[in-house]
JSON list of C-alpha atoms in Angstrom, two decimals:
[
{"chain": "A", "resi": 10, "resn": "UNK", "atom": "CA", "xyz": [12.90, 5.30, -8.43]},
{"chain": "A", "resi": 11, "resn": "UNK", "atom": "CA", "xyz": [12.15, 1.64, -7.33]},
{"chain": "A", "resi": 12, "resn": "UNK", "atom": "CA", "xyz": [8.46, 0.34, -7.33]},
{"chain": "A", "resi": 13, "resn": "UNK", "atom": "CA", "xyz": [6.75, -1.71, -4.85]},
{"chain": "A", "resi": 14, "resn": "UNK", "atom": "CA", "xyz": [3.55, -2.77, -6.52]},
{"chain": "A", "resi": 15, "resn": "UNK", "atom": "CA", "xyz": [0.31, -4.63, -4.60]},
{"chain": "A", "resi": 16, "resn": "UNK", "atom": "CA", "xyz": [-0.99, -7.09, -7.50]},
{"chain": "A", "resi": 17, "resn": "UNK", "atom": "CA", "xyz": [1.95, -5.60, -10.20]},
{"chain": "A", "resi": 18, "resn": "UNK", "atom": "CA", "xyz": [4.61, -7.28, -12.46]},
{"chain": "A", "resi": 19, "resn": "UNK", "atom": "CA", "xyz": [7.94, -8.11, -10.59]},
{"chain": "A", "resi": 20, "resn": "UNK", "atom": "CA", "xyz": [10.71, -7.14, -12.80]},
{"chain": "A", "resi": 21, "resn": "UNK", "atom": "CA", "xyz": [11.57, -3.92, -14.53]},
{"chain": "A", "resi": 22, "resn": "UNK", "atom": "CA", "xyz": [15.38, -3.72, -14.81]},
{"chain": "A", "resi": 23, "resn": "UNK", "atom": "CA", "xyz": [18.64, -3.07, -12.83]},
{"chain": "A", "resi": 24, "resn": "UNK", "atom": "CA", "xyz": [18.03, 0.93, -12.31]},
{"chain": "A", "resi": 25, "resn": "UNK", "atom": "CA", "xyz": [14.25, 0.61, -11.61]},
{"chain": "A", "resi": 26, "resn": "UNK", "atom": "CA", "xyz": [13.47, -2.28, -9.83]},
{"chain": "A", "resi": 27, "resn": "UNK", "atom": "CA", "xyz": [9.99, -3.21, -9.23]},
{"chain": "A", "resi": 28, "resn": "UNK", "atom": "CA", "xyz": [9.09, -5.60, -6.33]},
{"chain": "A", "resi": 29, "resn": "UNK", "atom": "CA", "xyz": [5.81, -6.78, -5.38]},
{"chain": "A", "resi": 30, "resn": "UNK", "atom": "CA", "xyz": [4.57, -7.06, -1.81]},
{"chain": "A", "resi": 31, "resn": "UNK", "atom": "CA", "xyz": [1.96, -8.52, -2.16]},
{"chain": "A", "resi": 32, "resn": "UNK", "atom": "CA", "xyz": [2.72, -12.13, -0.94]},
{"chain": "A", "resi": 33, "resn": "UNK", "atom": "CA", "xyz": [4.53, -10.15, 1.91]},
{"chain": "A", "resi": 34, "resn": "UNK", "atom": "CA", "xyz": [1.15, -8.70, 3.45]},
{"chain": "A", "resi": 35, "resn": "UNK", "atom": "CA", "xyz": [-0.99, -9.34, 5.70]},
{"chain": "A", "resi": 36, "resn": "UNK", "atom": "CA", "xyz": [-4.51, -8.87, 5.99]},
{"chain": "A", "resi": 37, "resn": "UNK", "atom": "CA", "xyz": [-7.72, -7.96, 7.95]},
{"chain": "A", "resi": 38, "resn": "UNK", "atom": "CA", "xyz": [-10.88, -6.88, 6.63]},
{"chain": "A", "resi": 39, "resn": "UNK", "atom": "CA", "xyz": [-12.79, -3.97, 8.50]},
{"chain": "A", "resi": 40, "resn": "UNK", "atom": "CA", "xyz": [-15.43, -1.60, 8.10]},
{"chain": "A", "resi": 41, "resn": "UNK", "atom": "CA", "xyz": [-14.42, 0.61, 5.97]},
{"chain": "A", "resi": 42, "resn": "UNK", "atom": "CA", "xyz": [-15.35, 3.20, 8.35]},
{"chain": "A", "resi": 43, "resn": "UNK", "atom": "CA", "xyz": [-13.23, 2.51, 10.64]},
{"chain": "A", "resi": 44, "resn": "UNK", "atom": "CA", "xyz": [-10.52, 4.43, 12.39]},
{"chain": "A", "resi": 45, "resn": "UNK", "atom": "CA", "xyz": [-7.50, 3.27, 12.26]},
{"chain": "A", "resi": 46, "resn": "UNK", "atom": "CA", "xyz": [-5.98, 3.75, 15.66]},
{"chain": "A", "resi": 47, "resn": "UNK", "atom": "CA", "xyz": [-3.46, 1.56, 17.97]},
{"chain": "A", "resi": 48, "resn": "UNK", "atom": "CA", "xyz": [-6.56, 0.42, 19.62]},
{"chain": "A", "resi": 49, "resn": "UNK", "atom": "CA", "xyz": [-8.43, -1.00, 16.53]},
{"chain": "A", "resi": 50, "resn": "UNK", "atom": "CA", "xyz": [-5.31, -2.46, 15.16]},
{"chain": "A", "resi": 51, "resn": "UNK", "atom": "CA", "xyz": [-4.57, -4.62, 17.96]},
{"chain": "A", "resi": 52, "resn": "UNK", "atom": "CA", "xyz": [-7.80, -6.00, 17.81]},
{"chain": "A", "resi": 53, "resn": "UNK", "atom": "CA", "xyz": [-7.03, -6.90, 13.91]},
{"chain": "A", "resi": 54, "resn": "UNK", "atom": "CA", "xyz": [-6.80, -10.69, 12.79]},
{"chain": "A", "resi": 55, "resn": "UNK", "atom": "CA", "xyz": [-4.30, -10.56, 10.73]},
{"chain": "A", "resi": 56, "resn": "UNK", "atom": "CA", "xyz": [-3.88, -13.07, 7.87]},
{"chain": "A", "resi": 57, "resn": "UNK", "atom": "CA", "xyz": [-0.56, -14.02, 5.83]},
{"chain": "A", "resi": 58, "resn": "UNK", "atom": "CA", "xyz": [-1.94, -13.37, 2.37]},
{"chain": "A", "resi": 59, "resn": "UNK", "atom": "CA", "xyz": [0.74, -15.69, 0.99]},
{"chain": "A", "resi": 60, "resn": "UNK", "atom": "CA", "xyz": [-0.58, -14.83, -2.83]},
{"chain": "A", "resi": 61, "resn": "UNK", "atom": "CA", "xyz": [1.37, -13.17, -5.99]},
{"chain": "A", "resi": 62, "resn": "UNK", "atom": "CA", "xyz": [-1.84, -11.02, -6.75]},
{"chain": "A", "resi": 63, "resn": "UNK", "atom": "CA", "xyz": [-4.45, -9.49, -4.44]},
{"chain": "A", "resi": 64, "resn": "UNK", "atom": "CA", "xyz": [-7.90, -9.31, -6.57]},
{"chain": "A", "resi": 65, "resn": "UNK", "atom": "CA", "xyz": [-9.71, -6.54, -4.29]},
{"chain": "A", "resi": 66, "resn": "UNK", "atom": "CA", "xyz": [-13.81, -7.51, -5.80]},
{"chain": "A", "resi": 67, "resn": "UNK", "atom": "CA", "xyz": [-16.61, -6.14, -4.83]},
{"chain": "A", "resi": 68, "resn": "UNK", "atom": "CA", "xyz": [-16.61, -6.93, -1.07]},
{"chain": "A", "resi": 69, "resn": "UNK", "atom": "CA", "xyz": [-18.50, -4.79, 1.60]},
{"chain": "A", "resi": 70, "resn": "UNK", "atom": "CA", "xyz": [-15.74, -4.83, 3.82]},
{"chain": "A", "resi": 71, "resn": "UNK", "atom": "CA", "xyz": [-12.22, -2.91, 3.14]},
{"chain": "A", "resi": 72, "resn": "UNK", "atom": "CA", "xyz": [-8.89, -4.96, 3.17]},
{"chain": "A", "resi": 73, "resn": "UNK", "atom": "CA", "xyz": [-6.58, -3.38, 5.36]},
{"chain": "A", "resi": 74, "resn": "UNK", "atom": "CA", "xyz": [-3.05, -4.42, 4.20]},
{"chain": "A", "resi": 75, "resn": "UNK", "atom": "CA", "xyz": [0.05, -3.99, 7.24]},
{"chain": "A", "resi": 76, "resn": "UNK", "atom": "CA", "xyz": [3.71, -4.09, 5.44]},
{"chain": "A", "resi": 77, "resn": "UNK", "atom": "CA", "xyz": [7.17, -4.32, 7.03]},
{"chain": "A", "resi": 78, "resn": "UNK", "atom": "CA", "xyz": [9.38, -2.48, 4.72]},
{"chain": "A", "resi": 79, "resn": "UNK", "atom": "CA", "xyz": [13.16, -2.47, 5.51]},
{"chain": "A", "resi": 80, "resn": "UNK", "atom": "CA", "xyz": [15.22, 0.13, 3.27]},
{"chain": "A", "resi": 81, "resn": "UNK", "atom": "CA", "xyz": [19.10, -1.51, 2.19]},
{"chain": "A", "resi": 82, "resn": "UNK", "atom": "CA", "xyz": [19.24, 0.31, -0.79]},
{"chain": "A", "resi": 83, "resn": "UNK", "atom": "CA", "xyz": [21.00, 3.62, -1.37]},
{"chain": "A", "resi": 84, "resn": "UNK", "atom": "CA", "xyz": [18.01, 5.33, -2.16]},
{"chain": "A", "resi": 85, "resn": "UNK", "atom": "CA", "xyz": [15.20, 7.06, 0.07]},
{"chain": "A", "resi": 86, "resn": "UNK", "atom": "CA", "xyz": [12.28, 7.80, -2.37]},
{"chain": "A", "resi": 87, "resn": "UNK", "atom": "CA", "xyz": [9.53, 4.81, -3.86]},
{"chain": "A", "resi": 88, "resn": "UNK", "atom": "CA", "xyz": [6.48, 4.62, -5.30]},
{"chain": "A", "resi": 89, "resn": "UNK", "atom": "CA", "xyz": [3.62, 2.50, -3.51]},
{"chain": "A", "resi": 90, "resn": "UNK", "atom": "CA", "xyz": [1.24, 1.49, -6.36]},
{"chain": "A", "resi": 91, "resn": "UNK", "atom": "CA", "xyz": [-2.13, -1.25, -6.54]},
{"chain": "A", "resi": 92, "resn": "UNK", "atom": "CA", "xyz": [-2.12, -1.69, -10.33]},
{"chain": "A", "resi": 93, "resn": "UNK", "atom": "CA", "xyz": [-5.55, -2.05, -10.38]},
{"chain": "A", "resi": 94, "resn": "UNK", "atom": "CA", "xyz": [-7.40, 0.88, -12.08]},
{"chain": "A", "resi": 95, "resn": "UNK", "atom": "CA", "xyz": [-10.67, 1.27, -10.41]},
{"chain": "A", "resi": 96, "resn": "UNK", "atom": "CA", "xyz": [-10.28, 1.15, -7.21]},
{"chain": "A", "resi": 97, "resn": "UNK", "atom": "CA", "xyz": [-11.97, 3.67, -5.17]},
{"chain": "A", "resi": 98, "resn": "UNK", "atom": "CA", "xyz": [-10.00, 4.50, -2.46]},
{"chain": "A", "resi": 99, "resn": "UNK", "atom": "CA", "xyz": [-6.07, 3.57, -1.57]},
{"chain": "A", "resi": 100, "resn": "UNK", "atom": "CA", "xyz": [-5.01, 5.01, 1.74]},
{"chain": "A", "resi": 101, "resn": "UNK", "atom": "CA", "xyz": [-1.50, 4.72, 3.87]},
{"chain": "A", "resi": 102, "resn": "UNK", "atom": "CA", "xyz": [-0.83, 5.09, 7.13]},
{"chain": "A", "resi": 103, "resn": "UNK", "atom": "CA", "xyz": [2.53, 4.82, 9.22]},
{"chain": "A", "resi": 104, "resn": "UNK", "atom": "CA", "xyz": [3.22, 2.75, 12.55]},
{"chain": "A", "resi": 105, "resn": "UNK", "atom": "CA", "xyz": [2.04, 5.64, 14.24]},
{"chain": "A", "resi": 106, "resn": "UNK", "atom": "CA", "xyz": [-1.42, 5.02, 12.74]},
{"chain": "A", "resi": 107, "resn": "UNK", "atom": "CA", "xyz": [-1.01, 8.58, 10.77]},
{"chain": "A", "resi": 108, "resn": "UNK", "atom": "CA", "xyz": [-2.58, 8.89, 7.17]},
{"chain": "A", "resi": 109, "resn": "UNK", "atom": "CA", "xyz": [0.07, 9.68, 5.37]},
{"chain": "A", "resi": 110, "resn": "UNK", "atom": "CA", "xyz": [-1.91, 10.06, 1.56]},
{"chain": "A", "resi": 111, "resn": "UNK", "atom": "CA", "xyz": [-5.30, 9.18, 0.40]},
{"chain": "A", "resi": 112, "resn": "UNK", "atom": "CA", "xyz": [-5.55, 8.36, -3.79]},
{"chain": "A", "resi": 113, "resn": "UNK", "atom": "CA", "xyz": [-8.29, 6.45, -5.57]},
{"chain": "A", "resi": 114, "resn": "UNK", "atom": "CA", "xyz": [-11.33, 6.77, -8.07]},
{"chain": "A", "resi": 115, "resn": "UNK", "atom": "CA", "xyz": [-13.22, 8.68, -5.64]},
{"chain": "A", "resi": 116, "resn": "UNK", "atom": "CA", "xyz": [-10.27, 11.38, -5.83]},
{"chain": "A", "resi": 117, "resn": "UNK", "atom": "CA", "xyz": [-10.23, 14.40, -8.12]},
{"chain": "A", "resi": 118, "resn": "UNK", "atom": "CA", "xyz": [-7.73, 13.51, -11.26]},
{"chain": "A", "resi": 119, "resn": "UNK", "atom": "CA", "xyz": [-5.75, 16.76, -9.61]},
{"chain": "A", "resi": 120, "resn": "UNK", "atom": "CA", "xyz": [-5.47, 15.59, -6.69]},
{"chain": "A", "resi": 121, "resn": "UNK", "atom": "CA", "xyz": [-3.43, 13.15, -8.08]},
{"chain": "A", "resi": 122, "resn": "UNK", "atom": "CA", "xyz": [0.41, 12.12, -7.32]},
{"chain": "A", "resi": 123, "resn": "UNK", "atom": "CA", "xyz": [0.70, 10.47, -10.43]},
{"chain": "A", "resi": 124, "resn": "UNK", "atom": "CA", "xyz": [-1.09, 11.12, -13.11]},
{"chain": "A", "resi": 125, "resn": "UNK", "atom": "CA", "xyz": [-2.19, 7.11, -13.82]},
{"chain": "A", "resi": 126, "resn": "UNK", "atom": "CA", "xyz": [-4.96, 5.24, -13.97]},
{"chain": "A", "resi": 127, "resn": "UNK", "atom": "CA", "xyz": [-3.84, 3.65, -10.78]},
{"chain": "A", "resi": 128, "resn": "UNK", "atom": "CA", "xyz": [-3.86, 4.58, -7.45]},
{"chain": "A", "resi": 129, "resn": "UNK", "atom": "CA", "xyz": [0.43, 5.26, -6.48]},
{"chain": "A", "resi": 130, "resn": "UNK", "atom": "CA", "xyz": [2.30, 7.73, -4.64]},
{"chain": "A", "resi": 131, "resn": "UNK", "atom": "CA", "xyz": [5.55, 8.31, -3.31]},
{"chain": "A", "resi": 132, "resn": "UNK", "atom": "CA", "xyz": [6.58, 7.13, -0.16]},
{"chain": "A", "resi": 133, "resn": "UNK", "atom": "CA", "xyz": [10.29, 8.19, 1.48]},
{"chain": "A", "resi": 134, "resn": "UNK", "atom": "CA", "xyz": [11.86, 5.77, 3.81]},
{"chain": "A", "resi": 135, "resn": "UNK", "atom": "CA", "xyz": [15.25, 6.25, 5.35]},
{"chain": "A", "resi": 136, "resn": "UNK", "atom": "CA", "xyz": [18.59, 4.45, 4.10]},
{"chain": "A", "resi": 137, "resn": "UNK", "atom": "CA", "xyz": [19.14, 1.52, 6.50]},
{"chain": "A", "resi": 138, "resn": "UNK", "atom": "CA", "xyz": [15.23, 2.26, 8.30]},
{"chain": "A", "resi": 139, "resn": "UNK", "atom": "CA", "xyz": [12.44, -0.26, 8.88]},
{"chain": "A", "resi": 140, "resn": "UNK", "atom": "CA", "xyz": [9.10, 0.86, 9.03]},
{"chain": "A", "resi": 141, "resn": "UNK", "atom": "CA", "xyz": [5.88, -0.48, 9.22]},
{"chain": "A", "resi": 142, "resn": "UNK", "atom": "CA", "xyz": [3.00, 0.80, 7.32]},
{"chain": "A", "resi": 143, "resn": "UNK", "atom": "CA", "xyz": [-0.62, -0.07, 6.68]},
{"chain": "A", "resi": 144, "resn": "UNK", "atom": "CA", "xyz": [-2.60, 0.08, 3.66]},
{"chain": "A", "resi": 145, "resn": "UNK", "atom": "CA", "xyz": [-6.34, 0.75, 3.21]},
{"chain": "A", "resi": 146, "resn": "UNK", "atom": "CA", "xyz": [-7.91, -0.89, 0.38]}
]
């Protein structure tokens, strides 16, 4: 199953690719509070991170990534991981401003997708689909 990593390696091999988005985000930082609506997201200013690794710190704020993924491979099934340990809470949400999954320290070890020290799940995105989805950090 391929890999898109915030902040991971890039290469794996031919069967189990791993790509990193990370210099493909862009990002705001909010309260991290805040709903994430249509509303709030408009009024966003968004930021090409333009950077091979995201180091998240210990900031006040939350970093809310937005990703444009476009699927060309056969498969429908990834894995969305930050491999970071520590961080507290790793959230997704879809164009439609829907959580999708919620992972993180702050999470019982159970609760878990994936039982790593990481915050990943899996994420299914139609052969031949775009979608846009946002990422709080």
């Amino acid at each position: 199953m391929p890999k898109f990593c915030i902040g991971g390696k890039t290469v794996i091999d031919e069967d189990n690719k791993r790509y990193n988005l990370t210099n493909q985000l862009q990002v705001s930082f909010v309260n991290k509070s805040q709903k994430i609506n249509a509303e709030f997201i408009n009024t966003c200013q968004w930021q090409n991170l333009n950077k091979k690794a995201l180091l998240f710190g210990n900031k006040t704020e939350a970093y809310l990534l937005k990703c444009n993924l476009k699927n060309i491979s056969k498969l429908e099934q990834f894995v969305i991981s930050v491999e970071q340990p520590n961080i507290d809470h790793f959230e997704i949400f879809d164009s439609n401003y829907k959580s999708l999954k919620k992972t993180g320290d702050i999470y019982s070890w159970d609760t878990r997708e994936f039982k790593e020290s990481y915050p990943s799940f899996s994420l299914h995105l139609t052969k031949n689909s775009s979608q846009t989805y946002y990422f709080l950090v």
